[in-house]
Amino acid sequence: MMRALVLAVWIMSTAGAAQPPADDPLTRPMAAERAKQWLLPLPPEKVFGKSYLVGFGGLSVALIDTGKGLVLIDGALPQAAPMILANVRALGFNPKDIKFILSTEPHYDHAGGFAALARDTGATVVASARGAEGLRAGAMAADDPQLAYGGTWPKVTRLRVMKDGEVLRLGDAAITAHATPGHTMGSMSWSWNACEGKICKQIVFASSLNPVSADGYRYTSAAGKPFVAGFGTSYRVMEALTCDVLIAAHPDNAGAGRVGDKPGACRAYAERSRGLLAKRLASEGDSKAE
């Protein structure tokens, strides 16, 4: 009954939010073909405690209710912002209570919606130092393996930089930043504790660890070696984290379903990337992966 009620409220609340205003420069559609998969509509869903999913079939967006304000993680594509806020409302929350928006990486599929979300909520976007550079520019870094794909997105102006291991505290939440370079050198993952009564679970929202690039890029080149080393660092981070529930930036990278809640989910996430990177290096003539 409750799930049906939530679904009904979600359908009504999103009916007018499926298409952003055509004249809004911060929500102009990008990547139209990929968006059909990335922005597959899904109703908001409780993960555990006061943590929720408010994103899509191909791009995760999380919401944390801290009791003293809301925290959003990732912002999907620019055109997704109205749908994200509609999902927040469907859960009974006021988007104006969003205080922080945490970034996993400076790519348009995860950060494209930040400018509109920050404008419409008054929230501050939080990122690593390297990530913040890309968000301010609204563009990929010069050393990004995917740079040749091109693509820019709305620039973010209200930013806070956090370091590896730093903790964001708001209300009853303590959210830890974990540098997880490789996919980009500014990638950041986030972890926090969620409780229901006396039962608590550690949730990890992991940045993408996919070793993908534009055509012609070589991870075995001098420019690529720091990224390979970065992946190695990220594997060790993921394997060391307490990880009861995994939310991956792209859900399908973590297996079936919207979250991974099997034992060892973060280790399996790292192992998947390690295998993909080994294949990539081997295809370039170097069989050694970090």
mmCIF file of C-alpha atoms in Angstrom:
data_model
loop_
_atom_site.group_PDB
_atom_site.id
_atom_site.type_symbol
_atom_site.label_atom_id
_atom_site.label_comp_id
_atom_site.label_asym_id
_atom_site.label_seq_id
_atom_site.Cartn_x
_atom_site.Cartn_y
_atom_site.Cartn_z
ATOM 1 C CA MET A 1 0.000 0.000 0.000
ATOM 2 C CA MET A 2 2.739 2.492 0.948
ATOM 3 C CA ARG A 3 4.758 1.702 -2.190
ATOM 4 C CA ALA A 4 1.659 2.194 -4.335
ATOM 5 C CA LEU A 5 0.960 5.525 -2.627
ATOM 6 C CA VAL A 6 4.538 6.715 -3.208
ATOM 7 C CA LEU A 7 4.288 5.676 -6.869
ATOM 8 C CA ALA A 8 1.006 7.563 -7.293
ATOM 9 C CA VAL A 9 2.421 10.702 -5.691
ATOM 10 C CA TRP A 10 5.549 10.407 -7.872
ATOM 11 C CA ILE A 11 3.507 10.142 -11.070
ATOM 12 C CA MET A 12 1.481 13.231 -10.169
ATOM 13 C CA SER A 13 4.510 15.249 -9.032
ATOM 14 C CA THR A 14 6.572 14.466 -12.126
ATOM 15 C CA ALA A 15 3.799 14.942 -14.668
ATOM 16 C CA GLY A 16 4.755 18.541 -15.272
ATOM 17 C CA ALA A 17 8.482 18.134 -14.755
ATOM 18 C CA ALA A 18 9.419 15.660 -17.462
ATOM 19 C CA GLN A 19 10.517 18.410 -19.864
ATOM 20 C CA PRO A 20 12.528 21.420 -18.642
ATOM 21 C CA PRO A 21 11.666 24.884 -20.029
ATOM 22 C CA ALA A 22 13.088 25.224 -23.537
ATOM 23 C CA ASP A 23 14.406 28.711 -22.794
ATOM 24 C CA ASP A 24 16.305 27.794 -19.618
ATOM 25 C CA PRO A 25 20.051 27.796 -20.443
ATOM 26 C CA LEU A 26 20.840 25.710 -17.363
ATOM 27 C CA THR A 27 18.576 22.810 -18.360
ATOM 28 C CA ARG A 28 19.093 22.663 -22.110
ATOM 29 C CA PRO A 29 19.180 18.982 -23.116
ATOM 30 C CA MET A 30 22.480 17.247 -23.762
ATOM 31 C CA ALA A 31 23.404 13.818 -25.138
ATOM 32 C CA ALA A 32 19.891 13.160 -26.417
ATOM 33 C CA GLU A 33 20.508 9.549 -27.494
ATOM 34 C CA ARG A 34 22.393 8.518 -24.339
ATOM 35 C CA ALA A 35 19.821 10.331 -22.205
ATOM 36 C CA LYS A 36 17.148 7.858 -23.290
ATOM 37 C CA GLN A 37 18.998 5.217 -21.278
ATOM 38 C CA TRP A 38 20.700 7.382 -18.665
ATOM 39 C CA LEU A 39 17.524 9.237 -17.675
ATOM 40 C CA LEU A 40 15.143 6.295 -17.690
ATOM 41 C CA PRO A 41 12.474 7.499 -15.215
ATOM 42 C CA LEU A 42 12.218 5.646 -11.915
ATOM 43 C CA PRO A 43 10.247 6.568 -8.788
ATOM 44 C CA PRO A 44 12.233 7.683 -5.751
ATOM 45 C CA GLU A 45 13.229 4.825 -3.491
ATOM 46 C CA LYS A 46 14.333 4.474 0.108
ATOM 47 C CA VAL A 47 17.758 2.863 0.433
ATOM 48 C CA PHE A 48 18.052 2.605 4.211
ATOM 49 C CA GLY A 49 17.308 4.874 7.139
ATOM 50 C CA LYS A 50 16.983 8.423 5.838
ATOM 51 C CA SER A 51 18.871 7.804 2.591
ATOM 52 C CA TYR A 52 17.065 7.685 -0.745
ATOM 53 C CA LEU A 53 17.530 7.386 -4.496
ATOM 54 C CA VAL A 54 16.047 10.224 -6.558
ATOM 55 C CA GLY A 55 17.757 9.458 -9.848
ATOM 56 C CA PHE A 56 17.302 7.331 -12.892
ATOM 57 C CA GLY A 57 17.835 3.967 -14.515
ATOM 58 C CA GLY A 58 21.280 4.860 -15.843
ATOM 59 C CA LEU A 59 22.472 7.616 -13.517
ATOM 60 C CA SER A 60 22.312 7.474 -9.734
ATOM 61 C CA VAL A 61 21.371 10.495 -7.641
ATOM 62 C CA ALA A 62 21.115 10.093 -3.864
ATOM 63 C CA LEU A 63 19.383 12.145 -1.169
ATOM 64 C CA ILE A 64 20.236 12.184 2.535
ATOM 65 C CA ASP A 65 17.904 13.682 5.136
ATOM 66 C CA THR A 66 20.168 14.892 7.960
ATOM 67 C CA GLY A 67 17.413 16.322 10.139
ATOM 68 C CA LYS A 68 18.920 19.787 9.663
ATOM 69 C CA GLY A 69 18.748 19.910 5.889
ATOM 70 C CA LEU A 70 19.146 17.684 2.856
ATOM 71 C CA VAL A 71 22.253 16.553 0.970
ATOM 72 C CA LEU A 72 22.119 15.534 -2.683
ATOM 73 C CA ILE A 73 24.806 13.458 -4.392
ATOM 74 C CA ASP A 74 25.353 13.981 -8.124
ATOM 75 C CA GLY A 75 23.133 15.912 -10.529
ATOM 76 C CA ALA A 76 22.910 13.920 -13.785
ATOM 77 C CA LEU A 77 22.431 15.786 -17.077
ATOM 78 C CA PRO A 78 21.232 19.420 -17.225
ATOM 79 C CA GLN A 79 17.726 18.442 -18.357
ATOM 80 C CA ALA A 80 17.425 16.067 -15.381
ATOM 81 C CA ALA A 81 17.334 18.825 -12.738
ATOM 82 C CA PRO A 82 13.530 19.345 -12.763
ATOM 83 C CA MET A 83 12.955 15.597 -12.549
ATOM 84 C CA ILE A 84 15.375 15.238 -9.628
ATOM 85 C CA LEU A 85 13.588 18.001 -7.722
ATOM 86 C CA ALA A 86 10.227 16.423 -8.525
ATOM 87 C CA ASN A 87 11.472 13.163 -7.003
ATOM 88 C CA VAL A 88 12.608 15.040 -3.896
ATOM 89 C CA ARG A 89 9.110 16.538 -3.569
ATOM 90 C CA ALA A 90 7.500 13.133 -4.115
ATOM 91 C CA LEU A 91 9.290 11.918 -0.986
ATOM 92 C CA GLY A 92 7.704 14.785 0.944
ATOM 93 C CA PHE A 93 10.775 17.025 1.116
ATOM 94 C CA ASN A 94 11.181 20.661 0.139
ATOM 95 C CA PRO A 95 14.020 21.126 -2.393
ATOM 96 C CA LYS A 96 14.817 24.451 -0.714
ATOM 97 C CA ASP A 97 16.077 22.374 2.231
ATOM 98 C CA ILE A 98 18.920 20.977 0.110
ATOM 99 C CA LYS A 99 22.054 22.532 1.629
ATOM 100 C CA PHE A 100 24.817 20.677 -0.221
ATOM 101 C CA ILE A 101 25.186 18.855 -3.536
ATOM 102 C CA LEU A 102 28.149 16.459 -3.584
ATOM 103 C CA SER A 103 30.018 15.757 -6.818
ATOM 104 C CA THR A 104 31.585 12.466 -7.870
ATOM 105 C CA GLU A 105 33.249 13.720 -11.051
ATOM 106 C CA PRO A 106 33.511 16.697 -13.440
ATOM 107 C CA HIS A 107 31.709 15.105 -16.400
ATOM 108 C CA TYR A 108 28.462 16.393 -17.888
ATOM 109 C CA ASP A 109 26.497 13.190 -17.211
ATOM 110 C CA HIS A 110 26.989 13.586 -13.450
ATOM 111 C CA ALA A 111 27.592 17.328 -13.058
ATOM 112 C CA GLY A 112 25.470 18.799 -15.854
ATOM 113 C CA GLY A 113 22.508 19.392 -13.556
ATOM 114 C CA PHE A 114 24.482 21.126 -10.779
ATOM 115 C CA ALA A 115 24.061 24.716 -11.958
ATOM 116 C CA ALA A 116 20.277 24.446 -12.207
ATOM 117 C CA LEU A 117 19.986 22.479 -8.962
ATOM 118 C CA ALA A 118 22.148 24.987 -7.070
ATOM 119 C CA ARG A 119 20.191 27.911 -8.507
ATOM 120 C CA ASP A 120 16.802 26.394 -7.685
ATOM 121 C CA THR A 121 17.696 25.254 -4.155
ATOM 122 C CA GLY A 122 20.378 27.689 -2.975
ATOM 123 C CA ALA A 123 22.662 24.721 -2.226
ATOM 124 C CA THR A 124 26.461 24.711 -2.352
ATOM 125 C CA VAL A 125 28.171 22.191 -4.626
ATOM 126 C CA VAL A 126 30.995 20.220 -2.976
ATOM 127 C CA ALA A 127 33.867 18.624 -4.888
ATOM 128 C CA SER A 128 37.546 17.760 -4.799
ATOM 129 C CA ALA A 129 40.001 20.499 -5.797
ATOM 130 C CA ARG A 130 40.501 19.000 -9.269
ATOM 131 C CA GLY A 131 36.795 18.332 -9.587
ATOM 132 C CA ALA A 132 35.972 21.923 -8.667
ATOM 133 C CA GLU A 133 38.223 23.190 -11.468
ATOM 134 C CA GLY A 134 36.149 21.293 -14.008
ATOM 135 C CA LEU A 135 32.852 22.396 -12.486
ATOM 136 C CA ARG A 136 33.882 26.054 -12.565
ATOM 137 C CA ALA A 137 34.898 25.696 -16.207
ATOM 138 C CA GLY A 138 31.947 23.518 -17.186
ATOM 139 C CA ALA A 139 34.380 21.417 -19.180
ATOM 140 C CA MET A 140 36.667 18.393 -18.958
ATOM 141 C CA ALA A 141 40.232 18.854 -17.788
ATOM 142 C CA ALA A 142 42.983 19.047 -20.414
ATOM 143 C CA ASP A 143 44.348 15.664 -19.295
ATOM 144 C CA ASP A 144 40.974 13.865 -19.213
ATOM 145 C CA PRO A 145 41.051 10.582 -21.181
ATOM 146 C CA GLN A 146 37.617 11.487 -22.596
ATOM 147 C CA LEU A 147 38.550 15.041 -23.616
ATOM 148 C CA ALA A 148 38.282 14.343 -27.339
ATOM 149 C CA TYR A 149 34.619 13.457 -26.913
ATOM 150 C CA GLY A 150 34.036 17.162 -26.319
ATOM 151 C CA GLY A 151 30.993 18.596 -24.577
ATOM 152 C CA THR A 152 30.548 21.400 -22.073
ATOM 153 C CA TRP A 153 27.888 21.977 -19.449
ATOM 154 C CA PRO A 154 26.615 24.901 -17.317
ATOM 155 C CA LYS A 155 29.324 26.308 -15.062
ATOM 156 C CA VAL A 156 29.014 26.046 -11.287
ATOM 157 C CA THR A 157 29.786 29.175 -9.269
ATOM 158 C CA ARG A 158 28.868 28.261 -5.674
ATOM 159 C CA LEU A 159 31.509 25.706 -4.694
ATOM 160 C CA ARG A 160 33.180 24.227 -1.633
ATOM 161 C CA VAL A 161 36.330 22.136 -1.942
ATOM 162 C CA MET A 162 36.852 19.101 0.290
ATOM 163 C CA LYS A 163 39.983 17.022 0.729
ATOM 164 C CA ASP A 164 40.403 13.264 0.794
ATOM 165 C CA GLY A 165 39.249 12.013 4.198
ATOM 166 C CA GLU A 166 37.496 15.261 5.136
ATOM 167 C CA VAL A 167 34.059 14.925 6.749
ATOM 168 C CA LEU A 168 31.004 17.009 5.883
ATOM 169 C CA ARG A 169 28.790 17.340 8.956
ATOM 170 C CA LEU A 170 25.168 18.428 8.820
ATOM 171 C CA GLY A 171 22.506 17.497 11.327
ATOM 172 C CA ASP A 172 22.956 13.867 12.315
ATOM 173 C CA ALA A 173 24.968 12.994 9.183
ATOM 174 C CA ALA A 174 28.743 12.726 8.810
ATOM 175 C CA ILE A 175 29.667 12.199 5.151
ATOM 176 C CA THR A 176 33.289 11.315 4.381
ATOM 177 C CA ALA A 177 35.042 12.226 1.138
ATOM 178 C CA HIS A 178 37.241 9.553 -0.483
ATOM 179 C CA ALA A 179 39.493 10.478 -3.390
ATOM 180 C CA THR A 180 38.981 7.810 -6.072
ATOM 181 C CA PRO A 181 40.954 8.951 -9.135
ATOM 182 C CA GLY A 182 41.286 7.097 -12.412
ATOM 183 C CA HIS A 183 38.149 7.772 -14.411
ATOM 184 C CA THR A 184 39.042 11.422 -13.791
ATOM 185 C CA MET A 185 41.806 12.728 -11.560
ATOM 186 C CA GLY A 186 39.207 14.714 -9.615
ATOM 187 C CA SER A 187 36.809 11.870 -8.868
ATOM 188 C CA MET A 188 35.454 11.586 -5.327
ATOM 189 C CA SER A 189 33.378 8.912 -3.602
ATOM 190 C CA TRP A 190 31.300 9.483 -0.464
ATOM 191 C CA SER A 191 30.368 7.328 2.534
ATOM 192 C CA TRP A 192 28.036 7.767 5.487
ATOM 193 C CA ASN A 193 26.228 5.833 8.191
ATOM 194 C CA ALA A 194 22.463 5.256 7.897
ATOM 195 C CA CYS A 195 20.415 3.865 10.787
ATOM 196 C CA GLU A 196 17.002 2.388 11.427
ATOM 197 C CA GLY A 197 16.584 2.041 15.154
ATOM 198 C CA LYS A 198 19.631 0.206 16.466
ATOM 199 C CA ILE A 199 20.585 -1.192 13.068
ATOM 200 C CA CYS A 200 23.080 0.883 11.104
ATOM 201 C CA LYS A 201 24.589 0.383 7.666
ATOM 202 C CA GLN A 202 27.495 2.103 5.934
ATOM 203 C CA ILE A 203 26.464 3.428 2.529
ATOM 204 C CA VAL A 204 29.040 4.200 -0.163
ATOM 205 C CA PHE A 205 28.222 6.330 -3.200
ATOM 206 C CA ALA A 206 31.082 5.396 -5.518
ATOM 207 C CA SER A 207 32.386 7.477 -8.376
ATOM 208 C CA SER A 208 32.738 5.782 -11.728
ATOM 209 C CA LEU A 209 35.790 3.513 -12.015
ATOM 210 C CA ASN A 210 35.306 2.727 -15.687
ATOM 211 C CA PRO A 211 38.624 2.877 -17.656
ATOM 212 C CA VAL A 212 37.085 4.396 -20.766
ATOM 213 C CA SER A 213 38.481 7.034 -23.109
ATOM 214 C CA ALA A 214 38.047 8.726 -26.425
ATOM 215 C CA ASP A 215 39.492 7.006 -29.495
ATOM 216 C CA GLY A 216 43.249 7.244 -29.776
ATOM 217 C CA TYR A 217 43.956 7.692 -26.081
ATOM 218 C CA ARG A 218 46.481 5.293 -24.550
ATOM 219 C CA TYR A 219 46.631 4.534 -20.844
ATOM 220 C CA THR A 220 50.138 3.185 -21.443
ATOM 221 C CA SER A 221 51.333 6.581 -22.664
ATOM 222 C CA ALA A 222 53.203 8.959 -20.370
ATOM 223 C CA ALA A 223 49.992 10.987 -20.017
ATOM 224 C CA GLY A 224 48.007 7.882 -19.105
ATOM 225 C CA LYS A 225 50.272 6.458 -16.422
ATOM 226 C CA PRO A 226 49.041 8.799 -13.632
ATOM 227 C CA PHE A 227 45.503 7.609 -14.385
ATOM 228 C CA VAL A 228 46.551 3.959 -14.143
ATOM 229 C CA ALA A 229 48.201 4.730 -10.800
ATOM 230 C CA GLY A 230 45.030 6.558 -9.781
ATOM 231 C CA PHE A 231 42.921 3.503 -10.507
ATOM 232 C CA GLY A 232 45.247 1.459 -8.322
ATOM 233 C CA THR A 233 44.723 3.911 -5.455
ATOM 234 C CA SER A 234 40.960 3.749 -5.933
ATOM 235 C CA TYR A 235 40.920 -0.054 -5.863
ATOM 236 C CA ARG A 236 42.684 -0.020 -2.517
ATOM 237 C CA VAL A 237 40.262 2.595 -1.183
ATOM 238 C CA MET A 238 37.206 0.639 -2.294
ATOM 239 C CA GLU A 239 38.524 -2.630 -0.919
ATOM 240 C CA ALA A 240 39.226 -1.053 2.486
ATOM 241 C CA LEU A 241 35.870 0.686 2.918
ATOM 242 C CA THR A 242 33.159 -0.651 5.170
ATOM 243 C CA CYS A 243 30.472 -1.076 2.539
ATOM 244 C CA ASP A 244 27.091 -2.487 3.479
ATOM 245 C CA VAL A 245 25.307 -0.772 0.604
ATOM 246 C CA LEU A 246 26.921 0.387 -2.653
ATOM 247 C CA ILE A 247 25.414 3.078 -4.849
ATOM 248 C CA ALA A 248 27.371 3.358 -8.103
ATOM 249 C CA ALA A 249 27.334 6.532 -10.186
ATOM 250 C CA HIS A 250 26.198 4.333 -13.092
ATOM 251 C CA PRO A 251 24.041 1.620 -11.460
ATOM 252 C CA ASP A 252 24.807 -1.068 -14.035
ATOM 253 C CA ASN A 253 28.511 -0.906 -13.159
ATOM 254 C CA ALA A 254 27.687 -2.417 -9.776
ATOM 255 C CA GLY A 255 25.469 -5.236 -10.981
ATOM 256 C CA ALA A 256 21.727 -5.791 -11.200
ATOM 257 C CA GLY A 257 19.372 -3.386 -9.466
ATOM 258 C CA ARG A 258 19.793 0.175 -8.236
ATOM 259 C CA VAL A 259 22.130 -0.652 -5.331
ATOM 260 C CA GLY A 260 24.540 -3.408 -4.354
ATOM 261 C CA ASP A 261 23.831 -4.806 -0.898
ATOM 262 C CA LYS A 262 25.582 -8.137 -1.072
ATOM 263 C CA PRO A 263 28.680 -8.679 1.104
ATOM 264 C CA GLY A 264 31.792 -7.401 -0.633
ATOM 265 C CA ALA A 265 29.910 -5.073 -3.014
ATOM 266 C CA CYS A 266 32.651 -2.424 -3.018
ATOM 267 C CA ARG A 267 35.392 -5.024 -3.449
ATOM 268 C CA ALA A 268 33.491 -6.490 -6.403
ATOM 269 C CA TYR A 269 33.125 -2.978 -7.848
ATOM 270 C CA ALA A 270 36.885 -2.482 -7.679
ATOM 271 C CA GLU A 271 37.557 -5.939 -9.084
ATOM 272 C CA ARG A 272 35.308 -5.276 -12.064
ATOM 273 C CA SER A 273 37.309 -2.165 -12.914
ATOM 274 C CA ARG A 274 40.619 -3.940 -12.318
ATOM 275 C CA GLY A 275 39.640 -6.563 -14.881
ATOM 276 C CA LEU A 276 38.544 -3.961 -17.435
ATOM 277 C CA LEU A 277 41.742 -1.986 -16.953
ATOM 278 C CA ALA A 278 43.887 -5.115 -17.342
ATOM 279 C CA LYS A 279 42.155 -5.876 -20.649
ATOM 280 C CA ARG A 280 42.636 -2.317 -21.805
ATOM 281 C CA LEU A 281 46.341 -2.289 -20.951
ATOM 282 C CA ALA A 282 46.812 -5.670 -22.595
ATOM 283 C CA SER A 283 45.146 -4.374 -25.757
ATOM 284 C CA GLU A 284 47.684 -1.539 -25.764
ATOM 285 C CA GLY A 285 50.571 -3.983 -25.352
ATOM 286 C CA ASP A 286 51.055 -3.749 -21.593
ATOM 287 C CA SER A 287 49.542 -6.570 -19.541
ATOM 288 C CA LYS A 288 50.319 -5.054 -16.144
ATOM 289 C CA ALA A 289 47.476 -3.365 -14.227
ATOM 290 C CA GLU A 290 47.887 -1.720 -10.832
#
